[in-house]
CSV table of C-alpha atoms and ligand atoms in Angstrom, one decimal:
chain,number,residue,atom,x,y,z
A,450,MET,CA,87.0,-4.4,0.6
A,451,ASN,CA,86.2,-7.9,1.8
A,452,VAL,CA,82.6,-9.2,1.8
A,453,HIS,CA,82.0,-8.3,5.4
A,454,GLU,CA,82.9,-4.6,4.7
A,455,GLN,CA,81.0,-4.6,1.4
A,456,ILE,CA,77.8,-5.8,3.0
A,457,ASP,CA,78.2,-3.5,6.1
A,458,HIS,CA,78.5,-0.4,3.8
A,459,TRP,CA,75.7,-1.5,1.5
A,460,LEU,CA,73.3,-2.2,4.4
A,461,MET,CA,74.1,1.1,6.1
A,462,ARG,CA,73.4,3.0,2.8
A,463,SER,CA,70.2,1.0,2.1
A,464,LYS,CA,68.8,1.5,5.6
A,465,THR,CA,69.2,5.2,5.3
A,466,ALA,CA,67.8,5.4,1.8
A,467,LEU,CA,64.9,3.1,2.3
A,468,GLN,CA,63.9,3.7,5.9
A,469,SER,CA,60.2,4.0,6.2
A,470,VAL,CA,58.4,6.1,8.8
A,471,ALA,CA,56.0,3.3,9.7
A,472,ARG,CA,58.0,0.1,10.0
A,473,PRO,CA,61.5,-1.2,10.4
A,474,PHE,CA,63.8,-1.8,7.4
A,475,VAL,CA,63.6,-5.6,6.8
A,476,THR,CA,66.5,-7.8,5.7
A,477,LEU,CA,65.8,-11.4,4.8
A,478,SER,CA,68.8,-13.7,5.5
A,479,TYR,CA,69.1,-17.4,5.4
A,480,ALA,CA,71.3,-20.3,4.0
A,481,GLN,CA,70.1,-22.5,1.2
A,482,SER,CA,71.5,-25.3,-1.0
A,483,LEU,CA,71.7,-25.0,-4.8
A,484,ASP,CA,68.2,-26.4,-5.1
A,485,GLY,CA,66.8,-23.9,-2.7
A,486,SER,CA,66.4,-26.2,0.4
A,487,ILE,CA,66.9,-24.8,3.9
A,488,ALA,CA,66.5,-28.2,5.6
A,489,LEU,CA,66.2,-31.9,4.8
A,490,ARG,CA,62.6,-31.9,6.1
A,491,ALA,CA,60.4,-29.3,7.7
A,492,GLY,CA,60.9,-29.3,11.5
A,493,GLU,CA,64.5,-30.7,11.3
A,494,ALA,CA,67.6,-28.6,11.7
A,495,LEU,CA,70.3,-28.8,9.0
A,496,ALA,CA,73.6,-26.8,9.4
A,497,LEU,CA,74.3,-25.6,5.8
A,498,SER,CA,76.6,-22.6,6.2
A,499,GLY,CA,80.4,-23.0,6.3
A,500,ALA,CA,82.3,-21.4,9.2
A,501,GLU,CA,83.0,-18.2,7.3
A,502,SER,CA,79.4,-17.6,6.2
A,503,LEU,CA,78.3,-18.3,9.8
A,504,ARG,CA,80.5,-15.4,10.9
A,505,LEU,CA,78.7,-13.2,8.3
A,506,THR,CA,75.3,-14.2,9.7
A,507,HIS,CA,76.5,-13.2,13.2
A,508,GLN,CA,77.8,-9.9,11.8
A,509,LEU,CA,74.4,-9.3,10.2
A,510,ARG,CA,72.7,-10.0,13.5
A,511,SER,CA,74.9,-7.4,15.2
A,512,ILE,CA,73.9,-4.6,12.7
A,513,HIS,CA,70.1,-5.1,13.1
A,514,ASP,CA,68.0,-3.9,16.0
A,515,GLY,CA,65.8,-7.0,16.0
A,516,ILE,CA,66.0,-10.6,14.7
A,517,LEU,CA,62.8,-12.6,13.9
A,518,VAL,CA,62.0,-16.3,13.3
A,519,GLY,CA,58.7,-18.3,13.3
A,520,ILE,CA,57.7,-20.7,16.0
A,521,GLY,CA,58.5,-23.6,13.5
A,522,THR,CA,62.2,-22.6,13.8
A,523,VAL,CA,62.1,-22.4,17.6
A,524,LEU,CA,60.6,-25.9,17.8
A,525,SER,CA,63.1,-27.4,15.3
A,526,ASP,CA,66.4,-25.5,15.9
A,527,ASP,CA,66.0,-24.1,19.5
A,528,PRO,CA,68.0,-21.1,18.4
A,529,GLN,CA,69.7,-18.5,20.7
A,530,LEU,CA,69.6,-15.7,18.1
A,531,THR,CA,72.6,-14.0,19.7
A,532,VAL,CA,75.9,-12.7,18.3
A,533,ARG,CA,78.6,-15.2,19.1
A,534,HIS,CA,80.9,-15.5,16.0
A,535,TRP,CA,81.3,-11.8,15.6
A,536,GLN,CA,81.8,-8.9,18.0
A,537,GLY,CA,78.7,-6.8,18.6
A,538,VAL,CA,75.5,-6.2,20.4
A,539,ASN,CA,72.7,-8.9,20.5
A,540,PRO,CA,69.6,-7.9,18.5
A,541,GLN,CA,66.2,-8.1,20.1
A,542,PRO,CA,64.9,-11.6,19.6
A,543,ILE,CA,61.3,-11.8,18.2
A,544,VAL,CA,59.1,-14.8,17.5
A,545,LEU,CA,55.8,-15.2,15.6
A,546,ASP,CA,53.7,-17.7,17.5
A,547,SER,CA,50.0,-17.3,16.9
A,548,HIS,CA,49.0,-20.4,18.9
A,549,LEU,CA,51.5,-20.1,21.8
A,550,ARG,CA,53.3,-23.3,21.1
A,551,PHE,CA,56.5,-21.8,22.6
A,552,PRO,CA,58.2,-24.5,24.8
A,553,SER,CA,59.0,-23.2,28.3
A,554,ASN,CA,62.4,-24.9,28.2
A,555,ALA,CA,63.5,-23.2,24.9
A,556,ARG,CA,66.9,-21.5,25.0
A,557,LEU,CA,65.2,-18.2,24.0
A,558,CYS,CA,63.5,-18.2,27.4
A,559,CYS,CA,66.8,-17.6,29.1
A,560,HIS,CA,68.5,-15.1,26.7
A,561,SER,CA,71.6,-13.6,28.2
A,562,ASP,CA,70.5,-10.0,28.1
A,563,LYS,CA,67.1,-9.5,26.4
A,564,ARG,CA,63.7,-11.0,27.0
A,565,CYS,CA,62.3,-12.5,23.8
A,566,TRP,CA,59.3,-10.8,22.3
A,567,VAL,CA,56.6,-13.2,21.3
A,568,PHE,CA,53.7,-12.1,19.1
A,569,THR,CA,50.5,-14.2,19.3
A,570,THR,CA,46.9,-13.7,18.2
A,571,LYS,CA,44.3,-12.2,20.4
A,572,SER,CA,42.0,-15.1,20.3
A,573,GLU,CA,44.7,-17.5,21.4
A,574,LEU,CA,45.4,-15.4,24.5
A,575,GLU,CA,41.7,-15.2,25.4
A,576,ASN,CA,41.6,-19.0,25.2
A,577,ASN,CA,44.8,-19.6,27.2
A,578,PRO,CA,45.3,-16.6,29.6
A,579,HIS,CA,47.7,-18.6,31.8
A,580,GLU,CA,50.1,-18.9,28.9
A,581,VAL,CA,51.0,-15.2,29.2
A,582,LEU,CA,53.1,-16.2,32.2
A,583,ILE,CA,55.8,-18.2,30.4
A,584,ASP,CA,59.0,-17.2,32.2
A,585,GLY,CA,61.5,-15.2,30.2
A,586,LEU,CA,59.1,-14.1,27.5
A,587,ASP,CA,57.3,-10.8,26.7
A,588,ILE,CA,54.1,-11.9,25.0
A,589,THR,CA,52.0,-9.4,23.0
A,590,GLU,CA,48.6,-10.1,21.5
A,591,LEU,CA,47.6,-8.8,18.1
A,592,GLU,CA,44.6,-9.2,15.9
A,593,GLY,CA,45.2,-12.2,13.5
A,594,ASP,CA,45.4,-11.8,9.7
A,595,ALA,CA,42.9,-13.4,7.3
A,596,ASP,CA,44.6,-16.8,8.0
A,597,GLY,CA,44.4,-16.4,11.7
A,598,ARG,CA,48.2,-15.8,12.0
A,599,VAL,CA,50.0,-12.8,13.5
A,600,CYS,CA,49.4,-9.9,11.1
A,601,LEU,CA,52.8,-8.8,9.8
A,602,HIS,CA,51.9,-5.2,9.1
A,603,ARG,CA,50.5,-4.7,12.7
A,604,MET,CA,53.5,-6.5,14.2
A,605,LEU,CA,56.0,-4.3,12.2
A,606,GLY,CA,54.2,-1.1,13.2
A,607,LEU,CA,54.4,-2.1,16.8
A,608,LEU,CA,58.1,-3.0,16.5
A,609,TYR,CA,58.7,0.5,15.0
A,610,GLU,CA,56.9,2.1,17.9
A,611,ARG,CA,59.1,0.2,20.3
A,612,GLY,CA,62.2,1.6,18.6
A,613,ILE,CA,63.2,-1.3,16.2
A,614,ARG,CA,64.4,0.4,13.0
A,615,SER,CA,66.0,-2.6,11.4
A,616,LEU,CA,64.9,-6.2,11.4
A,617,MET,CA,66.7,-9.3,10.3
A,618,VAL,CA,64.3,-12.1,9.3
A,619,GLU,CA,66.1,-15.5,9.5
A,620,GLY,CA,63.3,-17.9,8.6
A,621,GLY,CA,62.0,-20.5,8.4
A,622,ALA,CA,60.2,-21.1,5.1
A,623,ASN,CA,56.7,-20.1,6.2
A,624,VAL,CA,57.9,-16.8,7.5
A,625,ILE,CA,60.2,-16.1,4.5
A,626,THR,CA,57.2,-16.8,2.2
A,627,ALA,CA,54.9,-14.6,4.2
A,628,PHE,CA,57.2,-11.6,4.2
A,629,LEU,CA,57.9,-11.9,0.5
A,630,LYS,CA,54.2,-12.4,-0.3
A,631,ALA,CA,53.3,-9.3,1.7
A,632,GLY,CA,56.0,-7.2,-0.1
A,633,LEU,CA,57.7,-6.5,3.2
A,634,VAL,CA,61.3,-7.3,2.3
A,635,ASP,CA,63.7,-4.5,1.6
A,636,ALA,CA,67.0,-6.5,1.3
A,637,VAL,CA,68.2,-10.0,1.1
A,638,VAL,CA,71.5,-11.7,2.1
A,639,ILE,CA,71.5,-15.3,1.0
A,640,THR,CA,74.2,-17.9,1.7
A,641,LEU,CA,74.2,-20.4,-1.2
A,642,THR,CA,75.9,-23.6,-0.3
A,643,PRO,CA,77.6,-26.0,-2.8
A,644,ASN,CA,75.3,-29.0,-2.4
A,645,PHE,CA,71.9,-30.4,-3.4
A,646,VAL,CA,69.6,-31.4,-0.5
A,647,GLY,CA,66.3,-32.1,-2.2
A,648,GLY,CA,64.5,-31.0,0.9
A,649,TYR,CA,62.3,-28.3,2.5
A,650,LYS,CA,62.4,-25.2,0.2
A,651,ALA,CA,62.9,-21.7,1.4
A,652,VAL,CA,60.1,-20.1,-0.6
A,653,ASP,CA,56.7,-21.6,-1.3
A,654,ASP,CA,53.9,-20.3,-3.5
A,655,LEU,CA,53.9,-16.5,-3.6
A,656,ASP,CA,50.6,-16.4,-5.4
A,657,ILE,CA,51.9,-14.1,-8.1
A,658,ALA,CA,50.8,-14.8,-11.7
A,659,GLU,CA,52.7,-12.2,-13.7
A,660,ARG,CA,56.4,-12.1,-14.2
A,661,HIS,CA,56.6,-8.3,-13.7
A,662,ALA,CA,55.0,-8.7,-10.3
A,663,LEU,CA,57.7,-11.0,-8.9
A,664,PRO,CA,60.0,-9.7,-6.2
A,665,LYS,CA,63.1,-8.4,-7.9
A,666,ILE,CA,66.6,-8.0,-6.6
A,667,ALA,CA,68.5,-5.0,-8.0
A,668,PRO,CA,71.3,-4.2,-7.7
A,669,PHE,CA,72.3,-7.8,-7.3
A,670,PHE,CA,75.8,-8.6,-5.8
A,671,SER,CA,77.7,-11.8,-5.2
A,672,GLN,CA,81.0,-12.9,-3.7
A,673,ARG,CA,82.6,-16.2,-2.6
A,674,LEU,CA,83.1,-16.7,1.1
A,675,GLY,CA,84.9,-19.9,1.9
A,676,ASP,CA,83.1,-22.7,0.0
A,677,ASP,CA,79.8,-20.7,-0.1
A,678,LEU,CA,78.5,-18.0,-2.4
A,679,ILE,CA,77.0,-14.9,-0.8
A,680,LEU,CA,74.2,-13.2,-2.8
A,681,TRP,CA,72.8,-9.9,-1.7
A,682,GLY,CA,70.8,-6.9,-2.9
A,683,ASN,CA,67.8,-4.7,-2.5
A,684,VAL,CA,64.3,-6.1,-3.1
A,685,THR,CA,61.5,-4.4,-4.9
A,686,THR,CA,58.0,-5.8,-5.3
A,687,ALA,CA,55.8,-4.2,-7.9
A,688,GLY,CA,52.8,-2.5,-6.3
A,689,ALA,CA,54.2,-2.9,-2.8
A,690,THR,CA,54.8,0.3,-0.8
A,691,ASN,CA,57.4,0.8,1.8
A,692,GLU,CA,54.9,1.1,4.7
B,712,NAP,N1,68.7,-22.6,6.5
B,712,NAP,C1,68.3,-21.6,7.2
B,712,NAP,O1,68.9,-20.5,7.1
B,712,NAP,C2,67.2,-21.7,8.1
B,712,NAP,C3,66.8,-20.6,8.9
B,712,NAP,C4,65.7,-20.8,9.7
B,712,NAP,C5,65.0,-22.0,9.7
B,712,NAP,N2,65.4,-23.0,9.0
B,712,NAP,C6,64.6,-24.3,8.9
B,712,NAP,O2,63.3,-24.0,8.6
B,712,NAP,C7,62.4,-25.0,9.2
B,712,NAP,C8,61.3,-24.2,10.0
B,712,NAP,O3,60.5,-23.6,9.0
B,712,NAP,P1,58.9,-23.6,9.1
B,712,NAP,O4,58.4,-23.1,7.8
B,712,NAP,O5,58.5,-25.0,9.5
B,712,NAP,O6,58.6,-22.6,10.3
B,712,NAP,P2,58.8,-21.1,10.5
B,712,NAP,O7,58.7,-20.3,9.3
B,712,NAP,O8,60.0,-20.9,11.4
B,712,NAP,O9,57.5,-20.8,11.4
B,712,NAP,C9,56.3,-20.8,10.8
B,712,NAP,C10,55.2,-20.6,11.8
B,712,NAP,O10,55.2,-19.3,12.3
B,712,NAP,C11,53.9,-19.0,12.7
B,712,NAP,N3,53.4,-17.7,12.2
B,712,NAP,C12,52.8,-16.8,12.9
B,712,NAP,N4,52.4,-15.7,12.2
B,712,NAP,C13,52.9,-16.0,11.0
B,712,NAP,C14,52.8,-15.3,9.8
B,712,NAP,N5,52.2,-14.1,9.7
B,712,NAP,N6,53.3,-15.9,8.7
B,712,NAP,C15,54.0,-17.0,8.7
B,712,NAP,N7,54.1,-17.8,9.9
B,712,NAP,C16,53.5,-17.2,11.0
B,712,NAP,C17,53.0,-20.1,12.2
B,712,NAP,O11,52.7,-21.0,13.2
B,712,NAP,P3,51.4,-20.7,14.1
B,712,NAP,O12,50.2,-20.6,13.2
B,712,NAP,O13,51.3,-21.7,15.1
B,712,NAP,O14,51.7,-19.3,14.7
B,712,NAP,C18,53.9,-20.8,11.2
B,712,NAP,O15,53.6,-22.2,11.1
B,712,NAP,C19,63.3,-25.8,10.1
B,712,NAP,O16,63.6,-27.0,9.5
B,712,NAP,C20,64.5,-24.9,10.3
B,712,NAP,O17,65.7,-25.7,10.5
B,712,NAP,C21,66.5,-22.9,8.1
């Protein structure tokens, strides 16, 4: 089996085995350099993946119901979040944007077949009611978490109610860190690229003091794809429940 088939089969099995009744199955997937950088600097786009791993990313998009990024990634990369280098259906695009910084000319505002779902905090909508009308977006207000950001647990519960059973989280660093910290990651597929960047790191402080409490990947698989190395596996976080 090639890496595309291996990951397809593994994900299918994992989704069935680990599906919760309260939230979608969450796969974290991004490309990083050997030193863990996902960009040169925060807010700048950097194409790290080779052509073959880019195809894998698009395959992964096609086998998830939804794809999520933070507003930081929308502002820096202006992504489309569609399936273009693989054959398959586009996942539902979803953006976390507590303060409604979404630019009205972003490419996600004119998605080919799906209106982008944007999650913001209630207080922000109360302050800027006119912002609800950004063309091409479906904006949903949620209570903020303790930091005033979109509450991931509430957001995932709502996605589940709307029929999203699997969610691919593509980044950026703030979002990756927040999902790991909350113990809300079921699987990872990471593209490791053969370079040092010395830049903006994928994962920040997880606020975990004990080694046993660190998110662990088991089983842990790897395979070369072009010049890159693909690493994947299921994630368990001590104390976290699949809810
Ligand atoms: N190499 C890769 O695979 C890859 C993939 C994606 C992105 N990137 C890179 O990553 C960088 C962007 O990353 P970033 O860290 O600046 O931004 P980000 O993670 O894309 O977005 C972070 C923002 O999302 C909003 N947010 C709302 N609710 C949140 C929550 N519960 N937890 C976390 N964030 C929440 C926050 O802004 P508000 O408080 O305003 O809501 C936060 O600042 C860019 O340089 C991009 O090119 C690389």
